[in-house]
Short mmCIF file of C-alpha atoms in Angstrom, two decimals:
data_model
loop_
_atom_site.label_atom_id
_atom_site.label_comp_id
_atom_site.label_asym_id
_atom_site.label_seq_id
_atom_site.Cartn_x
_atom_site.Cartn_y
_atom_site.Cartn_z
CA MET N 1 113.31 135.31 104.63
CA ASP N 2 114.24 136.08 108.19
CA SER N 3 113.83 133.71 111.06
CA LYS N 4 110.88 135.60 112.51
CA LYS N 5 108.86 135.18 109.38
CA GLU N 6 109.60 131.49 109.32
CA LEU N 7 107.89 130.98 112.69
CA PRO N 8 104.11 130.54 112.54
CA ASN N 9 101.76 133.02 114.24
CA LYS N 10 100.42 131.65 117.58
CA SER N 11 96.88 131.98 116.34
CA LEU N 12 97.74 129.90 113.25
CA VAL N 13 99.21 127.06 115.42
CA LEU N 14 96.10 127.05 117.64
CA ALA N 15 93.82 126.97 114.56
CA VAL N 16 95.76 123.93 113.28
CA PHE N 17 95.36 122.22 116.63
CA ALA N 18 91.64 122.99 116.76
CA ALA N 19 91.08 121.60 113.27
CA CYS N 20 93.14 118.47 113.87
CA ILE N 21 91.99 117.41 117.31
CA GLY N 22 88.44 116.90 116.12
CA GLY N 23 89.49 115.86 112.62
CA THR N 24 92.19 113.33 111.76
CA PHE N 25 92.97 112.69 115.46
CA GLN N 26 89.56 110.96 115.67
CA TYR N 27 90.38 108.93 112.55
CA GLY N 28 93.59 107.59 114.09
CA TYR N 29 91.95 107.10 117.47
CA ASN N 30 89.02 105.03 116.12
CA ILE N 31 91.36 102.89 114.00
CA SER N 32 93.39 101.74 117.03
CA VAL N 33 90.96 101.90 119.95
CA ILE N 34 88.84 99.01 118.55
CA ASN N 35 91.76 96.53 118.86
CA ALA N 36 92.02 96.42 122.65
CA PRO N 37 88.49 95.21 123.51
CA THR N 38 88.32 92.57 120.75
CA MET N 39 87.75 89.63 123.10
CA TYR N 40 85.41 91.60 125.38
CA VAL N 41 83.16 92.67 122.50
CA GLN N 42 83.07 89.15 121.11
CA ASN N 43 82.06 87.85 124.52
CA PHE N 44 79.31 90.52 124.63
CA ILE N 45 78.01 89.42 121.20
CA ASN N 46 77.99 85.76 122.35
CA VAL N 47 76.10 86.56 125.59
CA THR N 48 73.61 88.80 123.79
CA TRP N 49 72.97 86.14 121.17
CA MET N 50 72.41 83.53 123.87
CA GLN N 51 69.93 85.82 125.71
CA ARG N 52 67.98 86.45 122.52
CA TYR N 53 67.91 83.02 120.92
CA GLN N 54 68.83 80.67 123.79
CA THR N 55 71.64 79.15 121.76
CA SER N 56 75.31 79.90 121.29
CA ILE N 57 76.34 81.83 118.26
CA SER N 58 78.36 79.91 115.64
CA GLU N 59 82.05 80.79 115.37
CA ASP N 60 81.66 81.83 111.72
CA LEU N 61 78.77 84.18 112.46
CA LEU N 62 80.63 85.65 115.46
CA THR N 63 83.62 86.33 113.24
CA LEU N 64 81.32 87.87 110.59
CA LEU N 65 79.71 90.21 113.13
CA TRP N 66 83.05 91.29 114.59
CA SER N 67 84.46 91.86 111.13
CA THR N 68 81.43 93.96 110.29
CA ILE N 69 81.94 96.09 113.44
CA VAL N 70 85.56 96.71 112.48
CA SER N 71 85.20 97.11 108.71
CA ILE N 72 81.96 99.16 108.64
CA PHE N 73 84.24 102.05 109.61
CA THR N 74 85.74 101.87 106.14
CA LEU N 75 82.30 102.09 104.50
CA GLY N 76 81.47 105.14 106.59
CA GLY N 77 84.81 106.68 105.62
CA LEU N 78 84.07 106.16 101.90
CA ILE N 79 80.65 107.76 102.27
CA GLY N 80 82.14 110.64 104.28
CA VAL N 81 84.90 111.42 101.80
CA SER N 82 82.38 111.32 98.90
CA ILE N 83 80.32 114.09 100.49
CA GLY N 84 83.10 115.99 102.24
CA GLY N 85 84.17 118.00 99.19
CA THR N 86 80.65 119.10 98.39
CA LEU N 87 79.98 120.08 102.01
CA SER N 88 83.25 122.09 102.11
CA VAL N 89 82.02 124.18 99.24
CA LYS N 90 78.52 124.72 100.68
CA LEU N 91 79.32 125.09 104.40
CA GLY N 92 82.96 126.16 104.19
CA ARG N 93 85.98 124.22 105.43
CA ARG N 94 85.58 125.21 109.09
CA GLY N 95 81.80 124.85 109.01
CA THR N 96 82.04 121.31 107.58
CA LEU N 97 84.53 120.22 110.28
CA LEU N 98 82.25 121.58 113.03
CA CYS N 99 79.15 119.94 111.64
CA SER N 100 80.85 116.55 111.17
CA ASN N 101 81.15 116.30 114.94
CA ILE N 102 77.41 115.51 115.05
CA PHE N 103 78.32 112.04 113.70
CA SER N 104 81.05 111.55 116.30
CA LEU N 105 78.86 112.56 119.25
CA LEU N 106 76.03 110.31 118.10
CA ALA N 107 78.50 107.46 117.57
CA ALA N 108 79.85 107.84 121.09
CA LEU N 109 76.27 107.74 122.48
CA LEU N 110 75.34 104.59 120.55
CA MET N 111 78.53 102.67 121.39
CA GLY N 112 78.37 103.73 125.05
CA LEU N 113 74.80 102.45 125.36
CA SER N 114 75.32 99.21 123.41
CA SER N 115 76.20 97.08 126.44
CA SER N 116 73.40 98.24 128.71
CA ALA N 117 70.92 98.05 125.84
CA GLY N 118 72.10 94.54 124.89
CA SER N 119 72.43 95.51 121.25
CA PHE N 120 75.56 94.85 119.19
CA GLU N 121 73.70 96.56 116.31
CA LEU N 122 74.37 99.86 118.09
CA LEU N 123 78.09 99.13 117.84
CA ILE N 124 77.76 98.62 114.09
CA ALA N 125 75.80 101.91 113.71
CA GLY N 126 78.28 103.75 115.93
CA ARG N 127 81.31 102.54 113.92
CA LEU N 128 79.60 103.55 110.69
CA LEU N 129 79.10 107.09 112.08
CA CYS N 130 82.72 107.21 113.26
CA GLY N 131 83.74 106.36 109.69
CA LEU N 132 81.55 109.13 108.32
CA ASN N 133 83.24 111.66 110.61
CA ALA N 134 86.71 110.29 109.67
CA GLY N 135 85.99 110.42 105.94
CA ILE N 136 84.84 114.03 106.07
CA ALA N 137 87.85 114.99 108.22
CA LEU N 138 90.36 113.37 105.88
CA CYS N 139 88.79 115.26 102.99
CA VAL N 140 88.26 118.68 104.50
CA GLN N 141 90.90 119.13 107.20
CA PRO N 142 93.91 119.09 104.80
CA LEU N 143 91.99 121.66 102.71
CA TYR N 144 91.62 123.96 105.69
CA LEU N 145 95.21 123.56 106.87
CA GLY N 146 96.65 124.22 103.38
CA GLU N 147 94.50 127.23 102.81
CA ILE N 148 95.14 128.99 106.13
CA ALA N 149 98.93 128.51 106.11
CA PRO N 150 101.36 130.92 104.45
CA THR N 151 103.27 129.50 101.44
CA ALA N 152 106.53 129.14 103.36
CA LEU N 153 104.85 127.09 106.14
CA ARG N 154 102.27 125.20 104.12
CA GLY N 155 104.15 121.90 104.36
CA ALA N 156 104.82 122.14 108.08
CA MET N 157 101.23 123.11 108.87
CA GLY N 158 99.91 120.44 106.52
CA MET N 159 101.86 117.82 108.45
CA GLY N 160 99.34 118.39 111.23
CA THR N 161 97.13 115.86 109.41
CA SER N 162 99.75 113.08 109.73
CA VAL N 163 100.94 114.12 113.21
CA PHE N 164 97.41 114.00 114.62
CA ILE N 165 96.56 110.72 112.86
CA THR N 166 99.59 109.06 114.48
CA GLY N 167 98.80 110.89 117.76
CA GLY N 168 95.29 109.47 117.64
CA ILE N 169 96.59 105.97 116.98
CA LEU N 170 99.02 106.21 119.89
CA THR N 171 96.32 107.63 122.22
CA GLY N 172 93.96 104.79 121.29
CA GLN N 173 96.65 102.25 122.06
CA VAL N 174 97.39 103.83 125.45
CA MET N 175 93.74 104.15 126.39
CA GLY N 176 93.33 100.39 125.59
CA LEU N 177 95.96 99.34 128.14
CA LYS N 178 94.58 97.55 131.23
CA GLU N 179 95.94 100.29 133.47
CA VAL N 180 93.64 102.80 131.72
CA LEU N 181 90.37 101.58 130.16
CA GLY N 182 91.43 98.17 128.92
CA LYS N 183 89.53 96.07 131.47
CA GLU N 184 86.40 94.19 130.42
CA GLU N 185 83.92 96.25 132.38
CA TYR N 186 85.22 99.47 130.77
CA TRP N 187 85.00 98.65 127.04
CA PRO N 188 81.75 100.64 126.40
CA ILE N 189 83.38 103.67 128.06
CA LEU N 190 86.55 103.14 126.00
CA LEU N 191 84.70 103.13 122.70
CA SER N 192 82.61 106.16 123.68
CA THR N 193 85.60 108.32 124.53
CA THR N 194 85.59 109.47 120.91
CA PHE N 195 83.28 112.24 122.08
CA ILE N 196 86.13 113.99 123.87
CA PRO N 197 88.05 115.28 120.80
CA ALA N 198 84.71 116.17 119.18
CA VAL N 199 83.74 118.38 122.15
CA LEU N 200 87.20 119.98 122.22
CA GLN N 201 86.90 120.95 118.57
CA LEU N 202 83.39 122.37 119.07
CA LEU N 203 84.69 124.51 121.93
CA ILE N 204 87.92 125.74 120.28
CA LEU N 205 87.52 125.95 116.48
CA PRO N 206 84.70 128.56 116.45
CA TRP N 207 87.21 131.10 117.82
CA PHE N 208 89.20 130.86 114.60
CA PRO N 209 88.25 132.12 111.14
CA GLU N 210 87.12 130.32 107.99
CA SER N 211 89.75 129.65 105.29
CA PRO N 212 90.79 133.02 103.76
CA ARG N 213 90.94 131.51 100.27
CA TYR N 214 87.42 130.15 100.63
CA LEU N 215 86.17 133.56 101.83
CA LEU N 216 87.72 135.50 98.94
CA ILE N 217 87.59 133.09 95.97
CA ASP N 218 84.42 131.12 96.74
CA LYS N 219 82.39 133.73 98.62
CA GLY N 220 83.84 137.02 97.37
CA ASP N 221 84.17 138.29 100.94
CA ASP N 222 87.10 140.67 100.76
CA GLU N 223 86.77 142.04 104.29
CA GLY N 224 86.31 138.62 105.80
CA CYS N 225 89.44 137.38 103.99
CA LYS N 226 91.53 140.33 105.23
CA LYS N 227 90.31 139.86 108.79
CA ALA N 228 91.05 136.14 108.68
CA LEU N 229 94.57 136.74 107.31
CA ARG N 230 95.33 139.33 110.03
CA GLN N 231 94.26 136.88 112.75
CA LEU N 232 96.12 133.87 111.27
CA HIS N 233 99.25 135.50 109.84
CA GLY N 234 99.55 138.75 111.76
CA SER N 235 99.12 142.27 110.39
CA ALA N 236 102.68 142.50 109.12
CA ASP N 237 102.59 139.30 106.99
CA CYS N 238 99.09 139.29 105.56
CA ASP N 239 99.70 141.54 102.51
CA ALA N 240 101.75 138.96 100.56
CA ALA N 241 99.23 136.24 101.26
CA LEU N 242 96.37 138.51 100.15
CA GLU N 243 98.16 139.30 96.90
CA ASP N 244 98.70 135.58 96.20
CA ILE N 245 95.00 134.78 96.84
CA GLU N 246 93.90 137.67 94.61
CA LYS N 247 96.11 136.40 91.79
CA GLU N 248 94.47 133.02 92.06
CA ARG N 249 90.99 134.56 92.14
CA ASN N 250 91.76 136.54 88.98
CA ASN N 251 93.05 133.44 87.21
CA LEU N 252 89.88 131.56 88.25
CA ALA N 253 87.43 134.35 87.36
CA GLY N 254 84.24 132.94 85.87
CA PHE N 255 84.95 129.36 87.03
CA GLN N 256 82.99 127.54 89.74
CA ALA N 257 84.02 124.64 91.94
CA LYS N 258 84.39 121.51 89.79
CA LYS N 259 82.75 118.17 90.33
CA PRO N 260 84.95 115.04 90.58
CA TRP N 261 83.94 113.72 87.17
CA GLU N 262 84.84 117.04 85.57
CA LEU N 263 88.44 116.56 86.63
CA PHE N 264 88.74 113.40 84.60
CA SER N 265 87.72 115.25 81.42
CA ASP N 266 90.17 118.15 81.98
CA ARG N 267 93.34 117.27 80.09
CA SER N 268 95.27 120.17 81.65
CA ILE N 269 95.32 118.51 85.08
CA ARG N 270 95.64 114.86 84.04
CA TRP N 271 99.15 114.47 85.47
CA GLN N 272 98.11 115.95 88.84
CA LEU N 273 95.09 113.64 88.91
CA LEU N 274 97.14 110.59 87.99
CA THR N 275 99.72 111.51 90.62
CA ILE N 276 97.25 111.81 93.55
CA ILE N 277 95.48 108.56 92.51
CA LEU N 278 98.76 106.61 92.44
CA LEU N 279 100.11 108.17 95.65
CA ASN N 280 96.88 107.49 97.58
CA MET N 281 96.72 103.93 96.34
CA ALA N 282 100.33 103.41 97.32
CA GLN N 283 99.76 104.87 100.76
CA GLN N 284 97.57 101.88 101.59
CA LEU N 285 99.22 99.20 99.38
CA ASN N 286 102.84 99.81 100.35
CA GLY N 287 102.93 97.24 103.14
CA ILE N 288 102.38 99.35 106.26
CA ASN N 289 99.30 97.30 107.14
CA ALA N 290 101.28 94.08 106.62
CA ILE N 291 103.97 95.33 109.00
CA TYR N 292 101.43 95.87 111.76
CA PHE N 293 99.90 92.45 111.01
CA TYR N 294 103.30 90.76 111.45
CA ALA N 295 104.29 92.89 114.46
CA ASP N 296 102.62 90.63 117.04
CA TYR N 297 104.24 87.53 115.56
CA VAL N 298 107.66 89.19 115.49
CA PHE N 299 107.33 90.37 119.09
CA ARG N 300 106.38 86.87 120.24
CA GLN N 301 109.28 85.34 118.38
CA SER N 302 111.58 87.84 120.02
CA GLY N 303 110.59 86.46 123.43
CA ILE N 304 108.30 89.26 124.57
CA PRO N 305 105.61 87.75 126.88
CA ALA N 306 102.09 87.80 125.48
CA ASP N 307 100.80 90.13 128.22
CA LYS N 308 103.57 92.63 127.40
CA ILE N 309 102.95 92.73 123.63
CA PRO N 310 100.39 95.60 123.93
CA TYR N 311 103.16 97.77 125.38
CA ALA N 312 105.47 96.88 122.49
CA THR N 313 102.58 97.83 120.13
CA VAL N 314 102.37 101.19 121.89
CA GLY N 315 106.06 101.50 121.04
CA THR N 316 105.29 101.19 117.35
CA GLY N 317 102.62 103.89 117.70
CA ALA N 318 105.04 106.20 119.48
CA CYS N 319 107.66 105.51 116.80
CA GLU N 320 105.28 106.57 114.00
CA CYS N 321 104.14 109.66 115.95
CA ILE N 322 107.72 110.82 116.59
CA THR N 323 108.60 110.27 112.93
CA ALA N 324 105.57 112.35 111.79
CA LEU N 325 106.76 115.19 114.05
CA THR N 326 110.25 114.87 112.61
CA CYS N 327 108.86 115.02 109.10
CA GLY N 328 107.00 118.22 110.03
CA LEU N 329 110.29 119.76 111.12
CA LEU N 330 112.18 118.67 107.99
CA ILE N 331 109.62 119.21 105.23
CA GLU N 332 110.27 122.95 104.71
CA CYS N 333 114.03 122.28 104.80
CA LEU N 334 114.39 119.21 102.58
CA GLY N 335 111.21 119.54 100.52
CA ARG N 336 108.34 117.21 99.72
CA LYS N 337 109.97 115.25 96.89
CA VAL N 338 113.12 114.34 98.85
CA LEU N 339 111.07 113.09 101.85
CA ILE N 340 108.52 111.02 100.02
CA THR N 341 111.08 109.57 97.56
CA GLY N 342 113.52 108.80 100.39
CA GLY N 343 110.73 107.23 102.44
CA TYR N 344 109.73 104.82 99.64
CA ILE N 345 113.39 103.92 98.94
CA LEU N 346 113.92 103.08 102.63
CA MET N 347 110.70 101.07 102.66
CA SER N 348 111.86 99.11 99.61
CA ILE N 349 115.09 98.19 101.42
CA CYS N 350 113.11 97.22 104.53
CA CYS N 351 110.86 94.93 102.44
CA VAL N 352 113.91 93.02 101.23
CA LEU N 353 115.50 92.79 104.69
CA PHE N 354 112.21 91.81 106.39
CA THR N 355 111.62 89.03 103.84
CA LEU N 356 115.12 87.66 104.54
CA THR N 357 114.84 87.86 108.36
CA LEU N 358 111.39 86.16 108.36
CA THR N 359 112.72 83.43 106.01
CA PHE N 360 115.60 82.65 108.38
CA GLN N 361 113.61 83.23 111.58
CA ASP N 362 114.42 79.79 113.02
CA VAL N 363 118.05 79.65 111.88
CA SER N 364 119.45 81.81 114.66
CA GLN N 365 118.25 83.62 117.77
CA VAL N 366 119.43 86.90 116.29
CA PHE N 367 116.96 86.93 113.38
CA PRO N 368 113.82 87.64 115.49
CA TYR N 369 115.57 90.75 116.82
CA LEU N 370 116.57 91.79 113.28
CA SER N 371 112.91 91.33 112.26
CA MET N 372 111.85 93.61 115.13
CA ALA N 373 114.38 96.21 113.91
CA CYS N 374 112.84 95.93 110.42
CA VAL N 375 109.39 96.56 111.86
CA PHE N 376 110.45 99.82 113.47
CA ALA N 377 112.61 100.85 110.45
CA PHE N 378 109.65 100.33 108.08
CA ILE N 379 107.34 102.37 110.32
CA LEU N 380 109.97 105.14 110.57
CA SER N 381 110.41 105.21 106.78
CA PHE N 382 106.64 105.36 106.24
CA GLY N 383 106.16 108.21 108.72
CA LEU N 384 109.13 110.11 107.32
CA GLY N 385 107.64 110.46 103.81
CA PRO N 386 104.57 108.67 102.44
CA GLY N 387 102.54 108.89 105.65
CA GLY N 388 102.64 112.69 105.77
CA VAL N 389 103.62 114.08 102.44
CA THR N 390 100.88 112.34 100.40
CA ASN N 391 98.10 114.54 101.83
CA ILE N 392 100.18 117.68 101.40
CA LEU N 393 100.79 116.92 97.71
CA THR N 394 97.06 116.29 97.20
CA MET N 395 96.51 119.77 98.60
CA GLU N 396 99.24 121.53 96.64
CA LEU N 397 98.79 120.13 93.12
CA PHE N 398 95.41 121.80 92.49
CA THR N 399 93.96 125.32 92.45
CA GLN N 400 90.89 126.42 94.43
CA THR N 401 88.11 125.35 92.08
CA ALA N 402 89.49 121.81 91.60
CA ARG N 403 90.84 121.16 95.10
CA PRO N 404 87.67 119.89 96.87
CA ALA N 405 86.88 117.52 93.99
CA ALA N 406 90.50 116.32 93.96
CA PHE N 407 90.28 115.51 97.67
CA MET N 408 87.05 113.58 97.02
CA ILE N 409 88.77 111.50 94.40
CA ALA N 410 91.99 111.01 96.45
CA GLY N 411 90.02 110.12 99.56
CA SER N 412 87.77 107.67 97.70
CA VAL N 413 90.83 105.93 96.18
CA ASN N 414 92.46 105.85 99.64
CA TRP N 415 89.46 104.32 101.38
CA LEU N 416 88.81 101.82 98.55
CA SER N 417 92.48 100.79 98.72
CA PHE N 418 92.20 100.47 102.52
CA PHE N 419 89.15 98.19 102.07
CA PHE N 420 90.86 96.22 99.29
CA ILE N 421 93.99 95.50 101.25
CA GLY N 422 91.94 94.46 104.29
CA LEU N 423 89.97 92.07 102.11
CA VAL N 424 92.83 90.61 100.09
CA PHE N 425 95.79 90.76 102.48
CA PRO N 426 94.85 87.62 104.51
CA PHE N 427 94.82 85.60 101.26
CA ILE N 428 98.14 87.11 100.15
CA VAL N 429 99.70 86.03 103.50
CA ILE N 430 98.30 82.51 103.23
CA GLY N 431 99.53 82.19 99.66
CA LEU N 432 102.93 83.90 99.87
CA GLN N 433 103.65 83.98 103.59
CA GLN N 434 106.69 86.18 104.30
CA TYR N 435 107.26 86.59 100.54
CA CYS N 436 104.21 88.88 100.46
CA PHE N 437 106.69 91.68 101.13
CA LEU N 438 108.09 91.23 97.60
CA VAL N 439 104.72 92.45 96.33
CA PHE N 440 105.07 95.55 98.50
CA LEU N 441 108.67 95.92 97.34
CA ALA N 442 107.35 96.21 93.75
CA VAL N 443 104.76 98.84 94.76
CA CYS N 444 107.32 100.93 96.65
CA SER N 445 109.86 100.73 93.85
CA LEU N 446 107.46 101.68 91.04
CA VAL N 447 106.10 104.64 93.04
CA THR N 448 109.65 105.85 93.71
CA VAL N 449 110.40 105.83 89.95
CA TYR N 450 107.18 107.69 89.16
CA ILE N 451 107.74 110.40 91.76
CA PHE N 452 111.34 110.89 90.61
CA LEU N 453 110.32 111.30 86.94
CA VAL N 454 107.00 113.15 87.17
CA VAL N 455 106.38 115.01 90.46
CA PRO N 456 108.03 118.44 90.84
CA GLU N 457 109.21 119.92 94.08
CA THR N 458 106.47 122.17 95.54
CA LYS N 459 108.31 123.72 98.49
CA ASN N 460 107.94 127.53 98.75
CA LYS N 461 105.82 127.69 95.57
CA THR N 462 102.33 129.23 95.18
CA PHE N 463 99.50 127.08 93.90
CA LEU N 464 99.70 128.85 90.53
CA GLU N 465 103.43 128.23 90.22
CA ILE N 466 102.93 124.53 90.98
CA GLN N 467 100.15 124.35 88.42
CA ASN N 468 102.32 126.02 85.81
CA GLU N 469 105.25 123.69 86.51
CA PHE N 470 103.04 120.62 86.10
CA LEU N 471 101.82 121.93 82.78
CA THR N 472 105.33 121.86 81.38
CA VAL N 473 105.32 118.05 81.77
CA ASN N 474 102.80 117.88 78.92
CA LYS N 475 103.36 121.25 77.31
CA ARG N 476 104.63 120.10 73.94
CA LYS N 477 101.77 117.64 73.47
CA SER N 478 99.20 120.22 74.46
CA CYS N 479 100.69 122.85 72.15
CA SER N 480 100.80 120.51 69.15
CA ALA N 481 97.19 119.44 69.81
CA GLU N 482 96.06 123.06 70.01
CA ARG N 483 97.80 123.86 66.70
CA GLY N 484 96.04 120.99 65.05
CA GLN N 485 92.64 122.22 66.28
CA SER N 486 92.91 125.98 66.00
CA SER N 487 95.39 128.72 65.76
CA TYR N 488 93.45 130.92 68.21
CA GLN N 489 91.37 130.27 71.29
CA ASN N 490 89.42 132.92 73.14
CA PRO N 491 90.92 133.37 76.64
CA SER N 492 87.44 133.39 78.17
CA GLU N 493 86.90 129.87 76.84
CA MET N 494 90.12 128.50 78.37
CA SER N 495 90.42 126.64 81.63
CA PRO N 496 92.55 128.28 84.36
CA SER N 497 95.34 125.79 83.54
CA GLN N 498 95.24 126.62 79.84
CA ARG N 499 95.54 130.33 80.67
CA LEU N 500 98.71 129.60 82.63
CA LEU N 501 100.03 127.48 79.76
CA ARG N 502 99.49 130.30 77.26
CA ARG N 503 101.34 132.75 79.57
CA SER N 504 104.28 130.39 79.96
#
């Protein structure tokens, strides 16, 4: 392949930007932007309670209300991801992304009015709607990116999900600085700025086409598919992509989009399903949240003044964002398996080193600085592999009819793991203190072994080739089971995966 073909079409790059700016960018932004006004929002709740009931709110109830405002985002995300796959089949990938901005705009309105209306309930409702938008985006945006990109650039384009999540986190941290919107009187404006990326997507994304795979395989729109491919890939490069999509359509003839529970009963994709469940659990349980939890403590121990810690936190966000960009540049060169395995190996090493440096924190003045180095090294390792490659593998391991349901399952596991670690992590820290990283060491090590033994390299392979390669993992068992049941099976009764297995 020559260098020209390796460069994405300008229209494709703009389509990726349009999908991501109103998609996972908002997810990252709403995760981080809520941290800066913590004290201001708690003061607002206290004043509002006093005005309503002429008594101060108890500290426990204040903590409960604040925790609800923060964590209701997770509940919204879980609801969003559970409906995202279904909406992507009914409305299309692009249509679903555009419609989900309704939740974001309404959330911005509610949170912006909460202070003047004297209602912290509006904050809770707004955060729930932000979560809905984020859940749908995390389910549907990777689908759209993977389906509009040519095979040779699928990994690089798919990294848009991770790049824009980290970009959203970094932007939220910057917006929360006192020099921007971090002062007390500006907190309602700060939380309502989530409308900006939503408006940008509504203005830009309609100029780009629906997913060509969705148009041809799900809707049977041959002309629409060809027109979309010409716009996204260019006239010279669209023929190979069209041939690949037609092959997949022929293999899926007679099959409709599957429901999530149907994937669990399909033995031909059990390894793919097990893989995405484990990888999405590990993405939340690998210790990245613990690193951010300990970051403030490490920065204080290193002698950074309390009023300067927010700037150091911005540094961690910038570190993760730069690493995601680096991963996007390397993924088509090194491959998915090398990056995600290498990332988990480096994270395992960091867990050991961070445990040691925290244990000997008071022994020497050098250990706080070593701990700080471990924080940045862990974030770099996460961004280099697990942070970005997980979503791409979820996209690549399934064919068109199973893909939306797979994202619903993967997203639900991810959000539930996010909720679980947020609920359990404080108790783990209290019980194990710095030794909690030994738990994360076990998670990272086990996932590394699983990826090495089970997950194939997917770089430069079509979806059908990846499906066929996964089938060889369990080919002998499947063949022996089929011999025991019947010597012949009508091809029309086979699943798409079984058809591929017979051909192989």
